Amino acid sequence: MLGPDCRSRVDPPSCRVLTVDPAFSIREALAVDATGRIIACGGNQEVLALKETSTQLIDLAGKTLMPGLMDSHVHPGAALTEYDHEIPVMETIQDVLNYIAARAKATPEVRGSTSGRSSSPG
């Protein structure tokens, strides 16, 4: 539950926080605000110093925490081509966004589709 200061802190006293910074540092604790933004990462004592009466502590019981990890992946055999063309080489996030936008424009609407491009019935 969030307190009146609208902050929720996470303190994993017995875990490993993989920061994936340039040194690939491993820390003990992490503090997160109510919006999900990381506000501190470091040792237990350092992060616990930020604790307030409304702080929510979460013990990860020895688990590994990887902030920001998004497991977006495809299986190569299924992703080498789409049904009507090869998928181009994409090297940046903008390349991916441009490709998706172009495919969305080129794909006809289908009634009852769950792709977000369906037309409403009626």
Short mmCIF file of N, CA, C and O in Angstrom, two decimals, residues 20-120:
data_model
loop_
_atom_site.label_atom_id
_atom_site.label_comp_id
_atom_site.label_asym_id
_atom_site.label_seq_id
_atom_site.Cartn_x
_atom_site.Cartn_y
_atom_site.Cartn_z
N VAL A 20 23.31 -3.78 -14.90
CA VAL A 20 23.69 -3.73 -16.31
C VAL A 20 24.23 -2.34 -16.66
O VAL A 20 24.00 -1.82 -17.74
N ASP A 21 24.94 -1.74 -15.71
CA ASP A 21 25.66 -0.50 -15.99
C ASP A 21 26.95 -0.87 -16.72
O ASP A 21 27.20 -2.06 -16.97
N PRO A 22 27.78 0.09 -17.11
CA PRO A 22 29.00 -0.25 -17.85
C PRO A 22 29.91 -1.27 -17.15
O PRO A 22 30.60 -2.04 -17.79
N ALA A 23 29.88 -1.29 -15.82
CA ALA A 23 30.71 -2.24 -15.06
C ALA A 23 29.95 -3.53 -14.72
O ALA A 23 30.49 -4.40 -14.06
N PHE A 24 28.70 -3.63 -15.16
CA PHE A 24 27.82 -4.75 -14.84
C PHE A 24 27.80 -5.01 -13.33
O PHE A 24 27.99 -6.12 -12.86
N SER A 25 27.57 -3.93 -12.58
CA SER A 25 27.57 -4.00 -11.12
C SER A 25 26.42 -4.83 -10.58
O SER A 25 25.33 -4.85 -11.15
N ILE A 26 26.67 -5.48 -9.47
CA ILE A 26 25.63 -6.21 -8.76
C ILE A 26 25.44 -5.53 -7.42
O ILE A 26 26.40 -5.34 -6.66
N ARG A 27 24.23 -5.12 -7.12
CA ARG A 27 23.91 -4.40 -5.88
C ARG A 27 22.99 -5.24 -5.01
O ARG A 27 22.49 -6.28 -5.43
N GLU A 28 22.72 -4.74 -3.80
CA GLU A 28 21.89 -5.46 -2.84
C GLU A 28 20.45 -4.97 -2.77
O GLU A 28 19.57 -5.71 -2.35
N ALA A 29 20.21 -3.72 -3.13
CA ALA A 29 18.89 -3.14 -2.89
C ALA A 29 18.54 -2.11 -3.96
O ALA A 29 19.42 -1.55 -4.61
N LEU A 30 17.24 -1.86 -4.07
CA LEU A 30 16.72 -0.95 -5.08
C LEU A 30 15.56 -0.18 -4.48
O LEU A 30 14.76 -0.74 -3.73
N ALA A 31 15.45 1.10 -4.80
CA ALA A 31 14.31 1.92 -4.37
C ALA A 31 13.58 2.39 -5.62
O ALA A 31 14.19 2.85 -6.58
N VAL A 32 12.26 2.26 -5.58
CA VAL A 32 11.41 2.60 -6.71
C VAL A 32 10.31 3.53 -6.22
O VAL A 32 9.71 3.29 -5.16
N ASP A 33 9.99 4.57 -6.99
CA ASP A 33 8.90 5.44 -6.58
C ASP A 33 7.56 4.88 -7.06
O ASP A 33 7.50 3.83 -7.72
N ALA A 34 6.47 5.57 -6.75
CA ALA A 34 5.13 5.07 -7.06
C ALA A 34 4.86 4.94 -8.55
O ALA A 34 3.98 4.20 -8.96
N THR A 35 5.63 5.63 -9.36
CA THR A 35 5.43 5.53 -10.81
C THR A 35 6.25 4.40 -11.42
O THR A 35 6.18 4.17 -12.62
N GLY A 36 7.06 3.72 -10.60
CA GLY A 36 7.90 2.64 -11.10
C GLY A 36 9.29 3.08 -11.49
O GLY A 36 10.09 2.30 -11.97
N ARG A 37 9.61 4.35 -11.26
CA ARG A 37 10.93 4.88 -11.60
C ARG A 37 11.94 4.53 -10.51
O ARG A 37 11.68 4.72 -9.32
N ILE A 38 13.08 4.01 -10.93
CA ILE A 38 14.15 3.68 -9.98
C ILE A 38 14.74 4.99 -9.46
O ILE A 38 15.15 5.84 -10.23
N ILE A 39 14.77 5.12 -8.13
CA ILE A 39 15.32 6.34 -7.54
C ILE A 39 16.63 6.10 -6.80
O ILE A 39 17.34 7.05 -6.50
N ALA A 40 16.96 4.85 -6.52
CA ALA A 40 18.25 4.54 -5.89
C ALA A 40 18.55 3.06 -6.06
O ALA A 40 17.65 2.23 -6.12
N CYS A 41 19.83 2.77 -6.15
CA CYS A 41 20.28 1.39 -6.25
C CYS A 41 21.64 1.33 -5.56
O CYS A 41 22.50 2.16 -5.82
N GLY A 42 21.79 0.39 -4.64
CA GLY A 42 23.06 0.31 -3.94
C GLY A 42 23.03 -0.77 -2.88
O GLY A 42 22.33 -1.76 -3.00
N GLY A 43 23.76 -0.51 -1.80
CA GLY A 43 23.80 -1.46 -0.69
C GLY A 43 22.55 -1.34 0.16
O GLY A 43 21.83 -0.34 0.11
N ASN A 44 22.29 -2.38 0.97
CA ASN A 44 21.10 -2.37 1.83
C ASN A 44 21.04 -1.14 2.72
O ASN A 44 20.00 -0.48 2.80
N GLN A 45 22.13 -0.81 3.40
CA GLN A 45 22.13 0.32 4.33
C GLN A 45 21.87 1.63 3.59
O GLN A 45 21.11 2.48 4.07
N GLU A 46 22.49 1.79 2.44
CA GLU A 46 22.32 3.00 1.64
C GLU A 46 20.86 3.19 1.22
O GLU A 46 20.30 4.28 1.33
N VAL A 47 20.24 2.14 0.74
CA VAL A 47 18.85 2.23 0.28
C VAL A 47 17.90 2.32 1.47
O VAL A 47 16.93 3.09 1.44
N LEU A 48 18.17 1.57 2.53
CA LEU A 48 17.31 1.64 3.71
C LEU A 48 17.33 3.02 4.36
O LEU A 48 16.37 3.40 5.03
N ALA A 49 18.38 3.78 4.14
CA ALA A 49 18.44 5.15 4.69
C ALA A 49 17.34 6.02 4.09
O ALA A 49 16.97 7.04 4.67
N LEU A 50 16.78 5.63 2.96
CA LEU A 50 15.71 6.39 2.32
C LEU A 50 14.33 6.01 2.86
O LEU A 50 13.34 6.64 2.53
N LYS A 51 14.27 4.98 3.68
CA LYS A 51 13.00 4.45 4.19
C LYS A 51 12.23 5.50 4.98
O LYS A 51 12.78 6.21 5.80
N GLU A 52 10.94 5.56 4.69
CA GLU A 52 10.02 6.43 5.42
C GLU A 52 8.93 5.56 6.03
O GLU A 52 8.86 4.36 5.77
N THR A 53 8.06 6.15 6.83
CA THR A 53 7.01 5.36 7.48
C THR A 53 6.07 4.71 6.47
O THR A 53 5.52 3.65 6.72
N SER A 54 5.89 5.32 5.32
CA SER A 54 4.97 4.78 4.31
C SER A 54 5.66 3.85 3.32
O SER A 54 5.03 3.35 2.39
N THR A 55 6.96 3.61 3.51
CA THR A 55 7.71 2.78 2.58
C THR A 55 7.25 1.33 2.63
O THR A 55 7.08 0.76 3.71
N GLN A 56 7.07 0.74 1.47
CA GLN A 56 6.74 -0.68 1.36
C GLN A 56 8.02 -1.44 1.10
O GLN A 56 8.72 -1.17 0.13
N LEU A 57 8.35 -2.38 1.97
CA LEU A 57 9.54 -3.20 1.79
C LEU A 57 9.14 -4.55 1.19
O LEU A 57 8.18 -5.16 1.63
N ILE A 58 9.90 -4.97 0.21
CA ILE A 58 9.65 -6.26 -0.42
C ILE A 58 10.94 -7.07 -0.36
O ILE A 58 11.96 -6.66 -0.89
N ASP A 59 10.87 -8.21 0.31
CA ASP A 59 12.02 -9.10 0.42
C ASP A 59 11.94 -10.11 -0.71
O ASP A 59 10.98 -10.87 -0.81
N LEU A 60 12.92 -10.13 -1.58
CA LEU A 60 12.91 -11.05 -2.71
C LEU A 60 13.53 -12.40 -2.39
O LEU A 60 13.71 -13.23 -3.28
N ALA A 61 13.84 -12.61 -1.14
CA ALA A 61 14.27 -13.93 -0.64
C ALA A 61 15.35 -14.59 -1.50
O ALA A 61 15.23 -15.74 -1.90
N GLY A 62 16.40 -13.84 -1.80
CA GLY A 62 17.53 -14.41 -2.51
C GLY A 62 17.40 -14.44 -4.02
O GLY A 62 18.31 -14.89 -4.71
N LYS A 63 16.29 -13.96 -4.56
CA LYS A 63 16.10 -13.97 -6.01
C LYS A 63 16.93 -12.86 -6.67
O LYS A 63 17.39 -11.94 -6.02
N THR A 64 17.09 -12.96 -7.97
CA THR A 64 17.81 -11.95 -8.75
C THR A 64 16.81 -10.99 -9.36
O THR A 64 15.80 -11.41 -9.94
N LEU A 65 17.07 -9.70 -9.23
CA LEU A 65 16.22 -8.65 -9.78
C LEU A 65 16.94 -8.02 -10.96
O LEU A 65 18.09 -7.60 -10.84
N MET A 66 16.28 -7.95 -12.09
CA MET A 66 16.86 -7.35 -13.29
C MET A 66 15.95 -6.21 -13.75
O MET A 66 15.05 -6.42 -14.57
N PRO A 67 16.13 -5.00 -13.21
CA PRO A 67 15.27 -3.88 -13.55
C PRO A 67 15.29 -3.59 -15.05
O PRO A 67 16.34 -3.59 -15.68
N GLY A 68 14.11 -3.34 -15.59
CA GLY A 68 14.02 -2.94 -16.98
C GLY A 68 14.12 -4.06 -17.98
O GLY A 68 14.05 -3.83 -19.18
N LEU A 69 14.25 -5.30 -17.52
CA LEU A 69 14.37 -6.39 -18.47
C LEU A 69 13.05 -6.58 -19.20
O LEU A 69 12.00 -6.71 -18.59
N MET A 70 13.12 -6.54 -20.50
CA MET A 70 11.96 -6.82 -21.33
C MET A 70 12.33 -8.00 -22.20
O MET A 70 13.23 -7.91 -23.03
N ASP A 71 11.65 -9.09 -22.02
CA ASP A 71 11.97 -10.30 -22.77
C ASP A 71 11.19 -10.30 -24.07
O ASP A 71 10.20 -11.00 -24.23
N SER A 72 11.63 -9.48 -24.99
CA SER A 72 11.01 -9.42 -26.30
C SER A 72 11.88 -10.23 -27.24
O SER A 72 13.01 -9.87 -27.52
N HIS A 73 11.35 -11.34 -27.71
CA HIS A 73 12.15 -12.18 -28.58
C HIS A 73 11.27 -12.90 -29.58
O HIS A 73 10.06 -12.94 -29.43
N VAL A 74 11.90 -13.45 -30.57
CA VAL A 74 11.21 -14.27 -31.57
C VAL A 74 12.03 -15.52 -31.80
O VAL A 74 13.20 -15.58 -31.47
N HIS A 75 11.42 -16.50 -32.37
CA HIS A 75 12.12 -17.72 -32.74
C HIS A 75 12.55 -17.57 -34.20
O HIS A 75 11.71 -17.36 -35.08
N PRO A 76 13.85 -17.65 -34.47
CA PRO A 76 14.38 -17.34 -35.81
C PRO A 76 13.69 -18.07 -36.95
O PRO A 76 13.40 -17.47 -37.98
N GLY A 77 13.41 -19.34 -36.80
CA GLY A 77 12.77 -20.07 -37.88
C GLY A 77 11.44 -19.49 -38.29
O GLY A 77 11.08 -19.45 -39.47
N ALA A 78 10.71 -19.00 -37.33
CA ALA A 78 9.39 -18.42 -37.60
C ALA A 78 9.48 -16.95 -37.99
O ALA A 78 8.52 -16.40 -38.50
N ALA A 79 10.60 -16.33 -37.75
CA ALA A 79 10.70 -14.89 -37.95
C ALA A 79 11.52 -14.48 -39.17
O ALA A 79 11.66 -13.30 -39.44
N LEU A 80 12.07 -15.44 -39.89
CA LEU A 80 12.90 -15.07 -41.03
C LEU A 80 12.10 -14.42 -42.15
O LEU A 80 12.59 -13.57 -42.87
N THR A 81 10.86 -14.82 -42.28
CA THR A 81 10.00 -14.20 -43.29
C THR A 81 8.60 -14.05 -42.72
O THR A 81 8.19 -14.79 -41.83
N GLU A 82 7.90 -13.06 -43.22
CA GLU A 82 6.48 -12.99 -42.95
C GLU A 82 5.82 -13.76 -44.09
O GLU A 82 6.49 -14.23 -45.01
N TYR A 83 4.52 -13.87 -44.07
CA TYR A 83 3.86 -14.70 -45.07
C TYR A 83 4.03 -14.20 -46.49
O TYR A 83 3.96 -14.97 -47.44
N ASP A 84 4.29 -12.91 -46.69
CA ASP A 84 4.35 -12.39 -48.06
C ASP A 84 5.66 -11.69 -48.43
O ASP A 84 5.81 -11.22 -49.54
N HIS A 85 6.60 -11.62 -47.50
CA HIS A 85 7.87 -10.95 -47.81
C HIS A 85 8.91 -11.25 -46.73
O HIS A 85 8.57 -11.67 -45.64
N GLU A 86 10.17 -11.00 -47.07
CA GLU A 86 11.23 -11.15 -46.08
C GLU A 86 11.23 -9.96 -45.13
O GLU A 86 10.87 -8.85 -45.51
N ILE A 87 11.65 -10.20 -43.92
CA ILE A 87 11.76 -9.12 -42.94
C ILE A 87 13.10 -8.43 -43.16
O ILE A 87 14.14 -9.08 -43.20
N PRO A 88 13.09 -7.09 -43.30
CA PRO A 88 14.35 -6.38 -43.54
C PRO A 88 15.25 -6.37 -42.30
O PRO A 88 14.80 -6.60 -41.18
N VAL A 89 16.50 -6.06 -42.51
CA VAL A 89 17.45 -5.90 -41.41
C VAL A 89 17.06 -4.64 -40.64
O VAL A 89 16.84 -3.58 -41.23
N MET A 90 16.97 -4.77 -39.32
CA MET A 90 16.64 -3.63 -38.47
C MET A 90 17.70 -3.53 -37.40
O MET A 90 17.94 -4.50 -36.69
N GLU A 91 18.34 -2.38 -37.31
CA GLU A 91 19.46 -2.22 -36.37
C GLU A 91 19.16 -1.31 -35.20
O GLU A 91 19.92 -1.26 -34.24
N THR A 92 18.08 -0.55 -35.28
CA THR A 92 17.75 0.37 -34.20
C THR A 92 16.28 0.20 -33.82
O THR A 92 15.49 -0.38 -34.57
N ILE A 93 15.93 0.74 -32.67
CA ILE A 93 14.53 0.71 -32.25
C ILE A 93 13.69 1.49 -33.25
O ILE A 93 12.58 1.08 -33.60
N GLN A 94 14.22 2.60 -33.77
CA GLN A 94 13.47 3.38 -34.75
C GLN A 94 13.22 2.57 -36.01
O GLN A 94 12.15 2.66 -36.60
N ASP A 95 14.19 1.74 -36.43
CA ASP A 95 13.99 0.86 -37.59
C ASP A 95 12.80 -0.07 -37.33
O ASP A 95 11.97 -0.30 -38.21
N VAL A 96 12.74 -0.63 -36.13
CA VAL A 96 11.64 -1.54 -35.78
C VAL A 96 10.32 -0.80 -35.78
O VAL A 96 9.32 -1.27 -36.36
N LEU A 97 10.28 0.39 -35.17
CA LEU A 97 9.04 1.17 -35.13
C LEU A 97 8.59 1.56 -36.54
O LEU A 97 7.39 1.49 -36.85
N ASN A 98 9.52 1.94 -37.40
CA ASN A 98 9.18 2.30 -38.77
C ASN A 98 8.62 1.09 -39.53
O ASN A 98 7.66 1.21 -40.28
N TYR A 99 9.23 -0.07 -39.32
CA TYR A 99 8.77 -1.29 -39.98
C TYR A 99 7.35 -1.64 -39.54
O TYR A 99 6.48 -1.94 -40.35
N ILE A 100 7.11 -1.58 -38.24
CA ILE A 100 5.77 -1.90 -37.72
C ILE A 100 4.74 -0.93 -38.27
O ILE A 100 3.64 -1.33 -38.69
N ALA A 101 5.08 0.37 -38.30
CA ALA A 101 4.15 1.36 -38.84
C ALA A 101 3.85 1.10 -40.31
O ALA A 101 2.69 1.17 -40.74
N ALA A 102 4.87 0.77 -41.08
CA ALA A 102 4.67 0.50 -42.50
C ALA A 102 3.81 -0.76 -42.70
O ALA A 102 2.92 -0.78 -43.57
N ARG A 103 4.07 -1.80 -41.90
CA ARG A 103 3.27 -3.03 -42.03
C ARG A 103 1.83 -2.80 -41.60
O ARG A 103 0.89 -3.36 -42.17
N ALA A 104 1.62 -1.96 -40.58
CA ALA A 104 0.26 -1.67 -40.13
C ALA A 104 -0.52 -0.96 -41.24
O ALA A 104 -1.69 -1.25 -41.47
N LYS A 105 0.14 -0.05 -41.95
CA LYS A 105 -0.52 0.65 -43.06
C LYS A 105 -0.80 -0.30 -44.22
O LYS A 105 -1.81 -0.15 -44.91
N ALA A 106 0.09 -1.26 -44.45
CA ALA A 106 -0.05 -2.17 -45.59
C ALA A 106 -0.98 -3.35 -45.31
O ALA A 106 -1.37 -4.06 -46.23
N THR A 107 -1.34 -3.56 -44.05
CA THR A 107 -2.16 -4.70 -43.68
C THR A 107 -3.63 -4.30 -43.68
O THR A 107 -4.01 -3.35 -43.00
N PRO A 108 -4.46 -5.02 -44.43
CA PRO A 108 -5.88 -4.68 -44.46
C PRO A 108 -6.55 -4.98 -43.12
O PRO A 108 -6.12 -5.87 -42.39
N GLU A 109 -7.59 -4.21 -42.83
CA GLU A 109 -8.34 -4.45 -41.60
C GLU A 109 -9.09 -5.76 -41.73
O GLU A 109 -9.56 -6.12 -42.80
N VAL A 110 -9.20 -6.48 -40.62
CA VAL A 110 -9.90 -7.76 -40.60
C VAL A 110 -10.94 -7.71 -39.48
O VAL A 110 -10.60 -7.40 -38.35
N ARG A 111 -12.17 -7.99 -39.80
CA ARG A 111 -13.23 -7.98 -38.77
C ARG A 111 -12.95 -9.07 -37.75
O ARG A 111 -12.57 -10.18 -38.11
N GLY A 112 -13.07 -8.71 -36.47
CA GLY A 112 -12.89 -9.69 -35.40
C GLY A 112 -11.44 -9.94 -35.04
O GLY A 112 -11.15 -10.75 -34.21
N SER A 113 -10.52 -9.20 -35.66
CA SER A 113 -9.11 -9.39 -35.37
C SER A 113 -8.78 -8.86 -33.99
O SER A 113 -9.39 -7.92 -33.51
N THR A 114 -7.78 -9.46 -33.35
CA THR A 114 -7.31 -8.95 -32.06
C THR A 114 -6.02 -8.16 -32.24
O THR A 114 -5.33 -7.85 -31.29
N SER A 115 -5.68 -7.81 -33.49
CA SER A 115 -4.42 -7.14 -33.76
C SER A 115 -4.48 -5.64 -33.49
O SER A 115 -3.50 -4.95 -33.63
N GLY A 116 -5.65 -5.13 -33.12
CA GLY A 116 -5.77 -3.69 -32.92
C GLY A 116 -6.17 -2.98 -34.20
O GLY A 116 -6.37 -1.78 -34.21
N ARG A 117 -6.25 -3.69 -35.32
CA ARG A 117 -6.62 -3.07 -36.60
C ARG A 117 -8.01 -3.50 -37.03
O ARG A 117 -8.40 -3.31 -38.15
N SER A 118 -8.76 -4.13 -36.14
CA SER A 118 -10.08 -4.60 -36.52
C SER A 118 -11.06 -3.45 -36.60
O SER A 118 -10.95 -2.47 -35.88
N SER A 119 -12.03 -3.59 -37.47
CA SER A 119 -13.09 -2.59 -37.54
C SER A 119 -14.19 -3.01 -36.57
O SER A 119 -14.38 -4.18 -36.29
N SER A 120 -14.90 -2.03 -36.04
CA SER A 120 -15.95 -2.39 -35.10
C SER A 120 -17.15 -2.98 -35.82
O SER A 120 -17.48 -2.56 -36.91
#
